mmCIF file of C-alpha atoms in Angstrom:
data_model
loop_
_atom_site.group_PDB
_atom_site.id
_atom_site.type_symbol
_atom_site.label_atom_id
_atom_site.label_comp_id
_atom_site.label_asym_id
_atom_site.label_seq_id
_atom_site.Cartn_x
_atom_site.Cartn_y
_atom_site.Cartn_z
ATOM 1 C CA MET A 1 1.274 16.810 9.536
ATOM 2 C CA PRO A 2 -1.592 17.937 11.784
ATOM 3 C CA SER A 3 -2.476 15.959 14.880
ATOM 4 C CA TYR A 4 -6.094 15.469 15.876
ATOM 5 C CA SER A 5 -5.310 14.349 19.424
ATOM 6 C CA GLU A 6 -4.086 16.990 21.895
ATOM 7 C CA GLN A 7 -3.039 16.787 25.544
ATOM 8 C CA PHE A 8 -3.654 19.494 28.160
ATOM 9 C CA THR A 9 -2.338 19.428 31.714
ATOM 10 C CA THR A 10 -4.202 20.523 34.823
ATOM 11 C CA GLY A 11 -4.696 24.285 34.842
ATOM 12 C CA GLN A 12 -3.666 24.760 31.219
ATOM 13 C CA LEU A 13 -5.617 27.282 29.141
ATOM 14 C CA ILE A 14 -7.380 25.728 26.150
ATOM 15 C CA PHE A 15 -8.824 28.950 24.766
ATOM 16 C CA ALA A 16 -9.732 32.363 26.160
ATOM 17 C CA GLU A 17 -12.785 34.574 25.865
ATOM 18 C CA GLY A 18 -12.403 36.704 22.751
ATOM 19 C CA ASP A 19 -10.158 34.216 20.900
ATOM 20 C CA ALA A 20 -10.856 33.378 17.265
ATOM 21 C CA PRO A 21 -12.769 30.082 16.736
ATOM 22 C CA THR A 22 -10.026 28.023 15.073
ATOM 23 C CA GLY A 23 -11.748 24.738 15.866
ATOM 24 C CA ALA A 24 -13.763 22.749 18.366
ATOM 25 C CA PHE A 25 -12.832 19.788 20.566
ATOM 26 C CA LEU A 26 -14.264 16.457 21.608
ATOM 27 C CA ILE A 27 -13.326 15.623 25.214
ATOM 28 C CA GLU A 28 -11.894 12.097 25.343
ATOM 29 C CA SER A 29 -10.783 12.195 28.990
ATOM 30 C CA GLY A 30 -10.550 14.691 31.847
ATOM 31 C CA HIS A 31 -12.704 17.650 32.867
ATOM 32 C CA ILE A 32 -12.779 21.246 31.694
ATOM 33 C CA GLU A 33 -14.083 24.375 33.392
ATOM 34 C CA ILE A 34 -15.977 26.979 31.356
ATOM 35 C CA SER A 35 -15.933 30.524 32.739
ATOM 36 C CA THR A 36 -16.503 34.135 31.731
ATOM 37 C CA VAL A 37 -15.903 37.601 33.140
ATOM 38 C CA GLN A 38 -18.894 39.826 33.869
ATOM 39 C CA PHE A 39 -18.440 43.336 35.276
ATOM 40 C CA GLY A 40 -14.854 42.483 36.158
ATOM 41 C CA GLU A 41 -15.801 39.375 38.095
ATOM 42 C CA ARG A 42 -14.917 35.841 36.979
ATOM 43 C CA ARG A 43 -17.943 33.557 36.848
ATOM 44 C CA VAL A 44 -17.908 29.775 36.346
ATOM 45 C CA LEU A 45 -20.505 28.656 33.798
ATOM 46 C CA GLY A 46 -20.092 24.923 34.087
ATOM 47 C CA GLU A 47 -17.923 21.845 33.773
ATOM 48 C CA LEU A 48 -17.567 19.563 30.757
ATOM 49 C CA GLY A 49 -16.421 15.942 30.807
ATOM 50 C CA PRO A 50 -15.703 12.960 28.537
ATOM 51 C CA GLY A 51 -17.941 12.547 25.485
ATOM 52 C CA MET A 52 -18.892 16.231 25.357
ATOM 53 C CA LEU A 53 -18.051 18.885 22.777
ATOM 54 C CA LEU A 54 -16.146 22.052 23.610
ATOM 55 C CA GLY A 55 -16.125 25.319 21.696
ATOM 56 C CA GLU A 56 -18.400 24.195 18.881
ATOM 57 C CA MET A 57 -20.907 27.073 18.948
ATOM 58 C CA ALA A 58 -18.309 29.757 18.223
ATOM 59 C CA VAL A 59 -17.164 27.680 15.270
ATOM 60 C CA ILE A 60 -20.709 27.329 13.940
ATOM 61 C CA ASP A 61 -21.406 31.036 14.417
ATOM 62 C CA ASP A 62 -17.875 31.953 13.233
ATOM 63 C CA SER A 63 -17.654 34.415 16.097
ATOM 64 C CA SER A 64 -15.190 35.083 18.897
ATOM 65 C CA ARG A 65 -15.158 32.810 21.926
ATOM 66 C CA THR A 66 -17.726 33.900 24.485
ATOM 67 C CA ALA A 67 -16.086 32.039 27.366
ATOM 68 C CA THR A 68 -12.742 30.731 28.602
ATOM 69 C CA ALA A 69 -11.937 27.004 28.784
ATOM 70 C CA ARG A 70 -9.302 25.674 31.180
ATOM 71 C CA ALA A 71 -8.349 22.090 32.074
ATOM 72 C CA LEU A 72 -9.479 21.114 35.583
ATOM 73 C CA THR A 73 -7.572 17.828 35.231
ATOM 74 C CA ASP A 74 -5.193 16.370 32.683
ATOM 75 C CA CYS A 75 -7.199 16.104 29.479
ATOM 76 C CA GLN A 76 -7.047 14.436 26.098
ATOM 77 C CA LEU A 77 -9.007 16.221 23.362
ATOM 78 C CA THR A 78 -9.746 15.403 19.732
ATOM 79 C CA ARG A 79 -9.645 18.500 17.540
ATOM 80 C CA ILE A 80 -12.524 18.993 15.095
ATOM 81 C CA ASP A 81 -11.817 21.265 12.147
ATOM 82 C CA ALA A 82 -14.202 24.112 11.405
ATOM 83 C CA GLY A 83 -14.544 22.687 7.900
ATOM 84 C CA GLN A 84 -16.115 19.546 9.286
ATOM 85 C CA PHE A 85 -18.963 21.547 10.813
ATOM 86 C CA ALA A 86 -19.384 23.666 7.677
ATOM 87 C CA GLU A 87 -19.568 20.603 5.444
ATOM 88 C CA ARG A 88 -22.079 18.866 7.681
ATOM 89 C CA LEU A 89 -24.313 21.907 7.759
ATOM 90 C CA ALA A 90 -24.075 22.297 3.987
ATOM 91 C CA THR A 91 -25.186 18.718 3.410
ATOM 92 C CA ALA A 92 -27.883 18.979 6.100
ATOM 93 C CA ASP A 93 -26.950 15.730 7.812
ATOM 94 C CA PRO A 94 -29.995 14.948 10.006
ATOM 95 C CA VAL A 95 -27.996 13.277 12.787
ATOM 96 C CA VAL A 96 -25.558 16.142 13.119
ATOM 97 C CA ARG A 97 -28.383 18.661 12.857
ATOM 98 C CA ALA A 98 -29.973 17.062 15.936
ATOM 99 C CA LEU A 99 -26.620 17.220 17.680
ATOM 100 C CA LEU A 100 -26.172 20.895 16.869
ATOM 101 C CA LEU A 101 -29.656 21.721 18.135
ATOM 102 C CA SER A 102 -28.784 20.009 21.402
ATOM 103 C CA GLN A 103 -25.535 21.933 21.640
ATOM 104 C CA LEU A 104 -27.336 25.176 20.836
ATOM 105 C CA SER A 105 -29.728 24.518 23.707
ATOM 106 C CA ARG A 106 -26.763 24.001 26.021
ATOM 107 C CA TYR A 107 -25.166 27.184 24.751
ATOM 108 C CA ARG A 108 -28.347 29.173 25.393
ATOM 109 C CA SER A 109 -28.513 27.695 28.873
ATOM 110 C CA ALA A 110 -25.006 28.945 29.600
ATOM 111 C CA LEU A 111 -25.942 32.416 28.411
ATOM 112 C CA ALA A 112 -29.020 32.348 30.640
ATOM 113 C CA LYS A 113 -26.793 31.586 33.612
ATOM 114 C CA LEU A 114 -24.595 34.519 32.702
ATOM 115 C CA THR A 115 -27.567 36.897 32.705
ATOM 116 C CA GLY A 116 -29.101 35.424 35.839
ATOM 117 C CA GLY A 117 -31.868 33.472 34.116
ATOM 118 C CA CYS A 118 -31.082 30.292 36.063
ATOM 119 C CA ASP A 119 -28.855 28.974 38.831
ATOM 120 C CA PRO A 120 -25.184 29.585 37.910
ATOM 121 C CA GLY A 121 -24.273 26.380 39.714
ATOM 122 C CA ALA A 122 -26.598 24.195 37.642
ATOM 123 C CA GLU A 123 -24.895 21.387 35.759
ATOM 124 C CA VAL A 124 -24.567 21.429 32.016
ATOM 125 C CA GLY A 125 -26.709 18.588 30.677
ATOM 126 C CA LEU A 126 -25.159 15.287 29.603
ATOM 127 C CA PRO A 127 -25.518 14.225 25.966
ATOM 128 C CA GLY A 128 -28.540 12.096 25.093
ATOM 129 C CA ASP A 129 -28.572 8.931 22.966
ATOM 130 C CA GLY A 130 -28.917 10.911 19.751
ATOM 131 C CA ASP A 131 -26.003 13.120 20.747
ATOM 132 C CA LEU A 132 -23.843 10.096 21.551
ATOM 133 C CA ARG A 133 -24.433 8.520 18.142
ATOM 134 C CA ALA A 134 -23.583 11.768 16.391
ATOM 135 C CA ILE A 135 -20.545 12.323 18.615
ATOM 136 C CA ASP A 136 -19.230 8.848 17.822
ATOM 137 C CA LYS A 137 -19.687 9.552 14.116
ATOM 138 C CA ILE A 138 -17.714 12.789 14.373
ATOM 139 C CA ARG A 139 -15.019 11.037 16.394
ATOM 140 C CA LEU A 140 -14.725 8.299 13.786
ATOM 141 C CA GLU A 141 -14.501 10.875 10.998
ATOM 142 C CA SER A 142 -11.656 12.707 12.726
ATOM 143 C CA GLU A 143 -9.857 9.429 13.343
ATOM 144 C CA LEU A 144 -10.360 8.383 9.721
ATOM 145 C CA ARG A 145 -8.855 11.677 8.545
ATOM 146 C CA ALA A 146 -5.837 11.104 10.784
ATOM 147 C CA ALA A 147 -5.469 7.483 9.608
ATOM 148 C CA LEU A 148 -5.495 8.627 5.993
ATOM 149 C CA GLU A 149 -2.875 11.323 6.641
ATOM 150 C CA ARG A 150 -0.645 8.800 8.433
ATOM 151 C CA LYS A 151 -1.198 6.251 5.624
ATOM 152 C CA GLU A 152 -2.565 3.694 8.062
ATOM 153 C CA LEU A 153 -5.275 2.480 5.680
ATOM 154 C CA GLU A 154 -4.344 -0.864 4.140
ATOM 155 C CA VAL A 155 -4.903 -1.874 0.538
ATOM 156 C CA ARG A 156 -5.591 -5.567 0.111
ATOM 157 C CA LEU A 157 -5.941 -7.476 -3.126
ATOM 158 C CA GLN A 158 -8.473 -10.254 -3.678
ATOM 159 C CA PRO A 159 -7.460 -12.585 -6.520
ATOM 160 C CA ILE A 160 -9.600 -13.119 -9.615
ATOM 161 C CA GLU A 161 -9.129 -16.455 -11.383
ATOM 162 C CA GLU A 162 -9.470 -17.219 -15.062
ATOM 163 C CA ILE A 163 -11.511 -20.403 -14.721
ATOM 164 C CA GLU A 164 -10.405 -22.114 -17.929
ATOM 165 C CA SER A 165 -6.664 -21.913 -17.201
ATOM 166 C CA GLY A 166 -6.877 -21.910 -13.395
ATOM 167 C CA THR A 167 -4.447 -18.962 -13.216
ATOM 168 C CA ILE A 168 -4.790 -15.676 -11.325
ATOM 169 C CA ALA A 169 -5.533 -13.070 -14.007
ATOM 170 C CA GLY A 170 -6.014 -10.086 -11.727
ATOM 171 C CA TYR A 171 -7.106 -8.667 -8.404
ATOM 172 C CA GLU A 172 -9.725 -6.386 -6.918
ATOM 173 C CA ALA A 173 -8.299 -3.649 -4.676
ATOM 174 C CA LEU A 174 -10.045 -3.407 -1.302
ATOM 175 C CA ILE A 175 -9.359 -0.977 1.526
ATOM 176 C CA ARG A 176 -9.145 -1.981 5.185
ATOM 177 C CA TRP A 177 -8.704 -0.016 8.422
ATOM 178 C CA ARG A 178 -7.392 -1.471 11.664
ATOM 179 C CA HIS A 179 -8.164 1.070 14.370
ATOM 180 C CA PRO A 180 -5.721 1.064 17.333
ATOM 181 C CA GLN A 181 -8.601 0.886 19.860
ATOM 182 C CA ARG A 182 -11.624 -0.396 17.898
ATOM 183 C CA GLY A 183 -9.753 -3.069 15.963
ATOM 184 C CA ASP A 184 -10.891 -3.805 12.423
ATOM 185 C CA VAL A 185 -13.509 -1.250 11.362
ATOM 186 C CA SER A 186 -16.098 -2.573 8.929
ATOM 187 C CA PRO A 187 -15.414 -1.230 5.416
ATOM 188 C CA ALA A 188 -19.155 -0.708 5.016
ATOM 189 C CA GLU A 189 -19.070 1.638 8.038
ATOM 190 C CA PHE A 190 -16.081 3.801 7.227
ATOM 191 C CA ILE A 191 -16.607 3.864 3.448
ATOM 192 C CA ARG A 192 -20.199 4.989 4.003
ATOM 193 C CA LEU A 193 -18.912 7.705 6.330
ATOM 194 C CA ALA A 194 -16.296 8.757 3.762
ATOM 195 C CA GLU A 195 -18.945 8.953 1.035
ATOM 196 C CA GLU A 196 -21.049 11.261 3.225
ATOM 197 C CA THR A 197 -18.145 13.711 3.295
ATOM 198 C CA SER A 198 -15.369 14.814 0.974
ATOM 199 C CA LEU A 199 -13.100 12.149 2.492
ATOM 200 C CA ILE A 200 -13.953 9.629 -0.230
ATOM 201 C CA VAL A 201 -12.022 11.730 -2.772
ATOM 202 C CA PRO A 202 -8.618 11.664 -0.982
ATOM 203 C CA ILE A 203 -9.235 8.022 -0.024
ATOM 204 C CA GLY A 204 -9.846 7.265 -3.704
ATOM 205 C CA ASP A 205 -6.623 9.073 -4.645
ATOM 206 C CA TYR A 206 -4.771 7.127 -1.940
ATOM 207 C CA MET A 207 -6.122 3.846 -3.352
ATOM 208 C CA LEU A 208 -5.109 4.882 -6.877
ATOM 209 C CA GLU A 209 -1.535 5.641 -5.784
ATOM 210 C CA GLN A 210 -1.277 2.357 -3.898
ATOM 211 C CA VAL A 211 -2.678 0.282 -6.771
ATOM 212 C CA CYS A 212 -0.329 1.871 -9.310
ATOM 213 C CA ASP A 213 2.625 1.238 -6.981
ATOM 214 C CA VAL A 214 1.532 -2.407 -6.611
ATOM 215 C CA LEU A 215 1.502 -2.842 -10.392
ATOM 216 C CA VAL A 216 5.017 -1.367 -10.594
ATOM 217 C CA LYS A 217 6.274 -3.810 -7.947
ATOM 218 C CA LEU A 218 4.678 -6.750 -9.730
ATOM 219 C CA ARG A 219 6.247 -5.597 -12.996
ATOM 220 C CA ASP A 220 9.649 -5.177 -11.359
ATOM 221 C CA ARG A 221 9.372 -8.688 -9.928
ATOM 222 C CA GLY A 222 8.965 -9.968 -13.489
ATOM 223 C CA ARG A 223 5.345 -11.023 -13.154
ATOM 224 C CA LYS A 224 4.222 -12.041 -16.652
ATOM 225 C CA PRO A 225 1.665 -11.504 -17.857
ATOM 226 C CA LEU A 226 1.159 -8.470 -15.645
ATOM 227 C CA PRO A 227 -2.196 -8.942 -13.854
ATOM 228 C CA PHE A 228 -4.932 -6.323 -13.941
ATOM 229 C CA ILE A 229 -6.143 -4.632 -10.765
ATOM 230 C CA ALA A 230 -9.755 -3.471 -10.449
ATOM 231 C CA LEU A 231 -10.366 -0.192 -8.606
ATOM 232 C CA ASN A 232 -13.838 0.852 -7.428
ATOM 233 C CA VAL A 233 -15.037 4.396 -8.135
ATOM 234 C CA SER A 234 -17.809 5.914 -6.001
ATOM 235 C CA ALA A 235 -20.589 8.324 -6.932
ATOM 236 C CA ARG A 236 -18.854 11.174 -5.103
ATOM 237 C CA GLN A 237 -15.647 10.587 -7.067
ATOM 238 C CA LEU A 238 -17.577 10.713 -10.331
ATOM 239 C CA ASP A 239 -18.567 14.284 -9.474
ATOM 240 C CA ASP A 240 -14.912 15.261 -9.811
ATOM 241 C CA PRO A 241 -14.353 16.452 -13.423
ATOM 242 C CA ASP A 242 -10.610 15.777 -13.131
ATOM 243 C CA LEU A 243 -10.987 12.162 -11.992
ATOM 244 C CA VAL A 244 -10.170 10.407 -15.276
ATOM 245 C CA ASP A 245 -7.288 12.765 -16.077
ATOM 246 C CA ARG A 246 -5.836 12.068 -12.629
ATOM 247 C CA ILE A 247 -6.145 8.299 -13.107
ATOM 248 C CA ILE A 248 -4.551 8.393 -16.553
ATOM 249 C CA GLY A 249 -1.788 10.680 -15.282
ATOM 250 C CA LYS A 250 -0.846 8.291 -12.453
ATOM 251 C CA VAL A 251 -0.705 5.332 -14.849
ATOM 252 C CA ARG A 252 1.389 7.173 -17.454
ATOM 253 C CA ALA A 253 3.784 8.564 -14.831
ATOM 254 C CA ARG A 254 4.754 4.957 -13.983
ATOM 255 C CA ASN A 255 4.843 3.823 -17.610
ATOM 256 C CA LEU A 256 2.176 1.205 -16.920
ATOM 257 C CA PRO A 257 -0.087 -0.318 -19.593
ATOM 258 C CA PRO A 258 -3.517 1.333 -19.114
ATOM 259 C CA SER A 259 -5.172 -2.044 -19.679
ATOM 260 C CA ARG A 260 -3.803 -3.243 -16.335
ATOM 261 C CA LEU A 261 -5.936 -0.815 -14.325
ATOM 262 C CA LYS A 262 -9.629 -1.599 -14.450
ATOM 263 C CA ILE A 263 -12.239 0.899 -13.226
ATOM 264 C CA GLU A 264 -15.336 -0.561 -11.536
ATOM 265 C CA ILE A 265 -18.669 1.268 -11.476
ATOM 266 C CA THR A 266 -21.419 -0.114 -9.250
ATOM 267 C CA GLU A 267 -24.701 -1.019 -10.938
ATOM 268 C CA SER A 268 -26.681 1.569 -8.948
ATOM 269 C CA LEU A 269 -24.813 4.370 -10.757
ATOM 270 C CA VAL A 270 -25.413 3.329 -14.364
ATOM 271 C CA LEU A 271 -28.858 4.897 -14.421
ATOM 272 C CA ASP A 272 -27.063 8.238 -14.463
ATOM 273 C CA GLN A 273 -25.772 7.739 -17.982
ATOM 274 C CA ALA A 274 -24.802 11.402 -18.350
ATOM 275 C CA ARG A 275 -21.998 10.834 -15.818
ATOM 276 C CA ILE A 276 -20.988 7.316 -16.848
ATOM 277 C CA ALA A 277 -20.844 7.697 -20.643
ATOM 278 C CA PRO A 278 -18.028 10.324 -20.678
ATOM 279 C CA LEU A 279 -15.983 8.224 -18.239
ATOM 280 C CA LEU A 280 -16.337 5.154 -20.472
ATOM 281 C CA GLU A 281 -15.364 7.163 -23.525
ATOM 282 C CA ARG A 282 -12.279 8.676 -21.897
ATOM 283 C CA CYS A 283 -11.102 5.345 -20.462
ATOM 284 C CA HIS A 284 -11.602 3.467 -23.717
ATOM 285 C CA ALA A 285 -9.709 6.170 -25.607
ATOM 286 C CA VAL A 286 -6.535 5.224 -23.715
ATOM 287 C CA GLY A 287 -7.228 1.480 -23.523
ATOM 288 C CA MET A 288 -8.413 1.371 -19.914
ATOM 289 C CA PRO A 289 -11.231 -1.152 -19.293
ATOM 290 C CA VAL A 290 -14.350 -0.379 -17.242
ATOM 291 C CA ALA A 291 -16.431 -2.968 -15.368
ATOM 292 C CA LEU A 292 -20.058 -2.943 -14.255
ATOM 293 C CA ASP A 293 -19.968 -4.066 -10.616
ATOM 294 C CA ASP A 294 -22.649 -5.800 -8.503
ATOM 295 C CA PHE A 295 -24.840 -6.707 -11.481
ATOM 296 C CA GLY A 296 -28.225 -7.950 -10.316
ATOM 297 C CA THR A 297 -28.312 -6.355 -6.852
ATOM 298 C CA GLY A 298 -31.730 -4.777 -7.206
ATOM 299 C CA PHE A 299 -31.150 -1.986 -9.719
ATOM 300 C CA SER A 300 -31.174 -4.329 -12.715
ATOM 301 C CA ASN A 301 -32.153 -2.391 -15.794
ATOM 302 C CA LEU A 302 -30.908 -3.661 -19.140
ATOM 303 C CA GLY A 303 -31.514 -0.295 -20.786
ATOM 304 C CA PRO A 304 -28.083 1.197 -19.934
ATOM 305 C CA LEU A 305 -26.368 -1.857 -21.447
ATOM 306 C CA LEU A 306 -27.764 -0.796 -24.824
ATOM 307 C CA THR A 307 -25.652 2.360 -24.788
ATOM 308 C CA LEU A 308 -22.909 1.851 -22.174
ATOM 309 C CA ASP A 309 -20.089 -0.326 -23.492
ATOM 310 C CA PHE A 310 -18.736 -2.110 -20.430
ATOM 311 C CA ASP A 311 -15.719 -4.374 -20.868
ATOM 312 C CA GLN A 312 -16.644 -6.569 -17.952
ATOM 313 C CA ILE A 313 -19.754 -7.448 -15.956
ATOM 314 C CA LYS A 314 -19.407 -8.620 -12.352
ATOM 315 C CA LEU A 315 -22.203 -10.937 -11.264
ATOM 316 C CA ASP A 316 -23.367 -10.437 -7.685
ATOM 317 C CA ALA A 317 -22.653 -13.262 -5.221
ATOM 318 C CA SER A 318 -26.380 -13.863 -4.606
ATOM 319 C CA PHE A 319 -26.627 -15.440 -8.087
ATOM 320 C CA VAL A 320 -23.645 -17.700 -7.400
ATOM 321 C CA ARG A 321 -25.275 -18.926 -4.178
ATOM 322 C CA ALA A 322 -28.351 -19.873 -6.236
ATOM 323 C CA LEU A 323 -26.385 -22.263 -8.457
ATOM 324 C CA ASP A 324 -27.552 -25.230 -6.336
ATOM 325 C CA ARG A 325 -31.021 -24.814 -7.866
ATOM 326 C CA PRO A 326 -32.062 -25.337 -11.492
ATOM 327 C CA ARG A 327 -33.631 -21.889 -11.664
ATOM 328 C CA GLY A 328 -30.393 -20.302 -10.452
ATOM 329 C CA VAL A 329 -28.377 -22.201 -13.091
ATOM 330 C CA ALA A 330 -30.802 -21.050 -15.781
ATOM 331 C CA VAL A 331 -30.570 -17.385 -14.748
ATOM 332 C CA VAL A 332 -26.759 -17.387 -14.551
ATOM 333 C CA GLY A 333 -26.579 -19.170 -17.913
ATOM 334 C CA THR A 334 -28.699 -16.400 -19.406
ATOM 335 C CA VAL A 335 -26.435 -13.698 -17.945
ATOM 336 C CA VAL A 336 -23.360 -15.506 -19.332
ATOM 337 C CA ALA A 337 -24.945 -15.585 -22.785
ATOM 338 C CA MET A 338 -25.897 -11.902 -22.522
ATOM 339 C CA ALA A 339 -22.360 -10.905 -21.513
ATOM 340 C CA ARG A 340 -20.913 -12.881 -24.410
ATOM 341 C CA ALA A 341 -23.337 -11.239 -26.833
ATOM 342 C CA LEU A 342 -22.249 -7.816 -25.545
ATOM 343 C CA ASP A 343 -18.581 -8.811 -25.975
ATOM 344 C CA SER A 344 -18.048 -8.423 -22.222
ATOM 345 C CA ASP A 345 -16.211 -10.739 -19.852
ATOM 346 C CA LEU A 346 -18.156 -12.046 -16.865
ATOM 347 C CA VAL A 347 -16.736 -12.270 -13.345
ATOM 348 C CA ALA A 348 -18.725 -14.298 -10.805
ATOM 349 C CA GLU A 349 -18.315 -12.934 -7.276
ATOM 350 C CA GLY A 350 -18.657 -14.909 -4.053
ATOM 351 C CA VAL A 351 -17.447 -18.283 -5.375
ATOM 352 C CA GLU A 352 -16.938 -20.456 -2.300
ATOM 353 C CA THR A 353 -17.253 -24.082 -3.441
ATOM 354 C CA ARG A 354 -15.751 -26.267 -6.156
ATOM 355 C CA GLU A 355 -19.254 -27.171 -7.290
ATOM 356 C CA GLN A 356 -20.047 -23.484 -7.940
ATOM 357 C CA ARG A 357 -16.804 -23.076 -9.878
ATOM 358 C CA GLU A 358 -17.451 -26.185 -11.988
ATOM 359 C CA THR A 359 -20.979 -25.024 -12.833
ATOM 360 C CA LEU A 360 -19.701 -21.573 -13.819
ATOM 361 C CA HIS A 361 -17.055 -23.223 -16.015
ATOM 362 C CA ARG A 362 -19.687 -25.371 -17.720
ATOM 363 C CA LEU A 363 -21.880 -22.318 -18.336
ATOM 364 C CA GLY A 364 -18.979 -20.442 -19.947
ATOM 365 C CA CYS A 365 -18.215 -17.829 -17.261
ATOM 366 C CA ARG A 366 -14.647 -16.590 -17.742
ATOM 367 C CA TYR A 367 -13.623 -15.376 -14.270
ATOM 368 C CA ALA A 368 -14.288 -16.370 -10.640
ATOM 369 C CA GLN A 369 -13.707 -14.357 -7.468
ATOM 370 C CA GLY A 370 -14.369 -15.454 -3.906
ATOM 371 C CA TRP A 371 -12.944 -17.335 -0.935
ATOM 372 C CA LEU A 372 -12.423 -20.505 -2.997
ATOM 373 C CA VAL A 373 -10.049 -18.531 -5.225
ATOM 374 C CA GLY A 374 -8.501 -16.539 -2.391
ATOM 375 C CA ARG A 375 -9.207 -14.057 0.389
ATOM 376 C CA PRO A 376 -7.979 -10.448 0.304
ATOM 377 C CA GLN A 377 -4.204 -10.461 0.705
ATOM 378 C CA LEU A 378 -1.465 -8.014 1.617
ATOM 379 C CA LEU A 379 1.009 -7.073 -1.090
ATOM 380 C CA ASP A 380 3.837 -9.009 0.601
ATOM 381 C CA GLN A 381 1.722 -12.169 0.476
ATOM 382 C CA ILE A 382 1.199 -11.723 -3.255
ATOM 383 C CA LEU A 383 4.835 -10.853 -4.026
ATOM 384 C CA ASN A 384 6.150 -13.793 -2.001
ATOM 385 C CA GLY A 385 3.389 -16.225 -2.860
#
């Protein structure tokens, strides 16, 4: 398993002039001297310290190292794969583009020193605010990759209640990351970062494996009826033509009923019916339900519901919060009636009070999810609860 954090002791060579550009580094601590040899004489180009990148330009240019890097003090470096740079350039990320332009300027400055264009003793410039934001993003991406490889990402399950019976019918799978230094990282932050890169695909596969294993453990514990678990699928995952086959394969390999794994598609994606319709067809062919998530979050368009046969509609929490007003009750009642007419179950998200639950029950909503029902839980809490 690769490690993204590397230690170098004082005087240790990090890379030499002429080496192949196998990767770049982010300096976490310590200082590094950059030097070159001109006409047989060693010349110091500059010194790099914490928060600065090392060796990135050779990676971008895919050319041999033009200088030698040696640790002036004990150093801790985070390795950045060449693929990370290539992917960022391919997707034209504006933040990273600004960072690369800054690094290119620094690189040109070093070359100017080498040719006598400026004072060889001049300091290499410190990163600006834009650089720092981009550097932190790259650092977080490397750390997220390492956390995924070490299986440090946690899957938590938030219960979904069948209102009429008061029993827990299923769960929604959520992913959490507790960083050893940062603490709990907001899912919105690291999921957004994962969706900007190819990381969302292996994270999705990791979630799928974990969810299937959870269902097996619940089955082995004799949980009857076996609850369903809802798994969110992102836009980037939908671009993978093998996604549904992979999901079905994982379920069949564990001899699980396909109806116990529910795929959730966010409302913002349903406008792209060309991608969603085949997924619905494939899932329904094996008895796997598909839910429309976040209904009513600003992309509301009833047109797709005419052709896309969702098994479940999840009502956004903003509608549940409006149940203390007559207009809110009227709107939710209309959505309940629409879901029933489409032969779809309705799940109300963000249920936090008994009054909200009672109103939803009166209106005919089948399922409730939210802090009143239960917060996201670890598997051990569910198995021993």
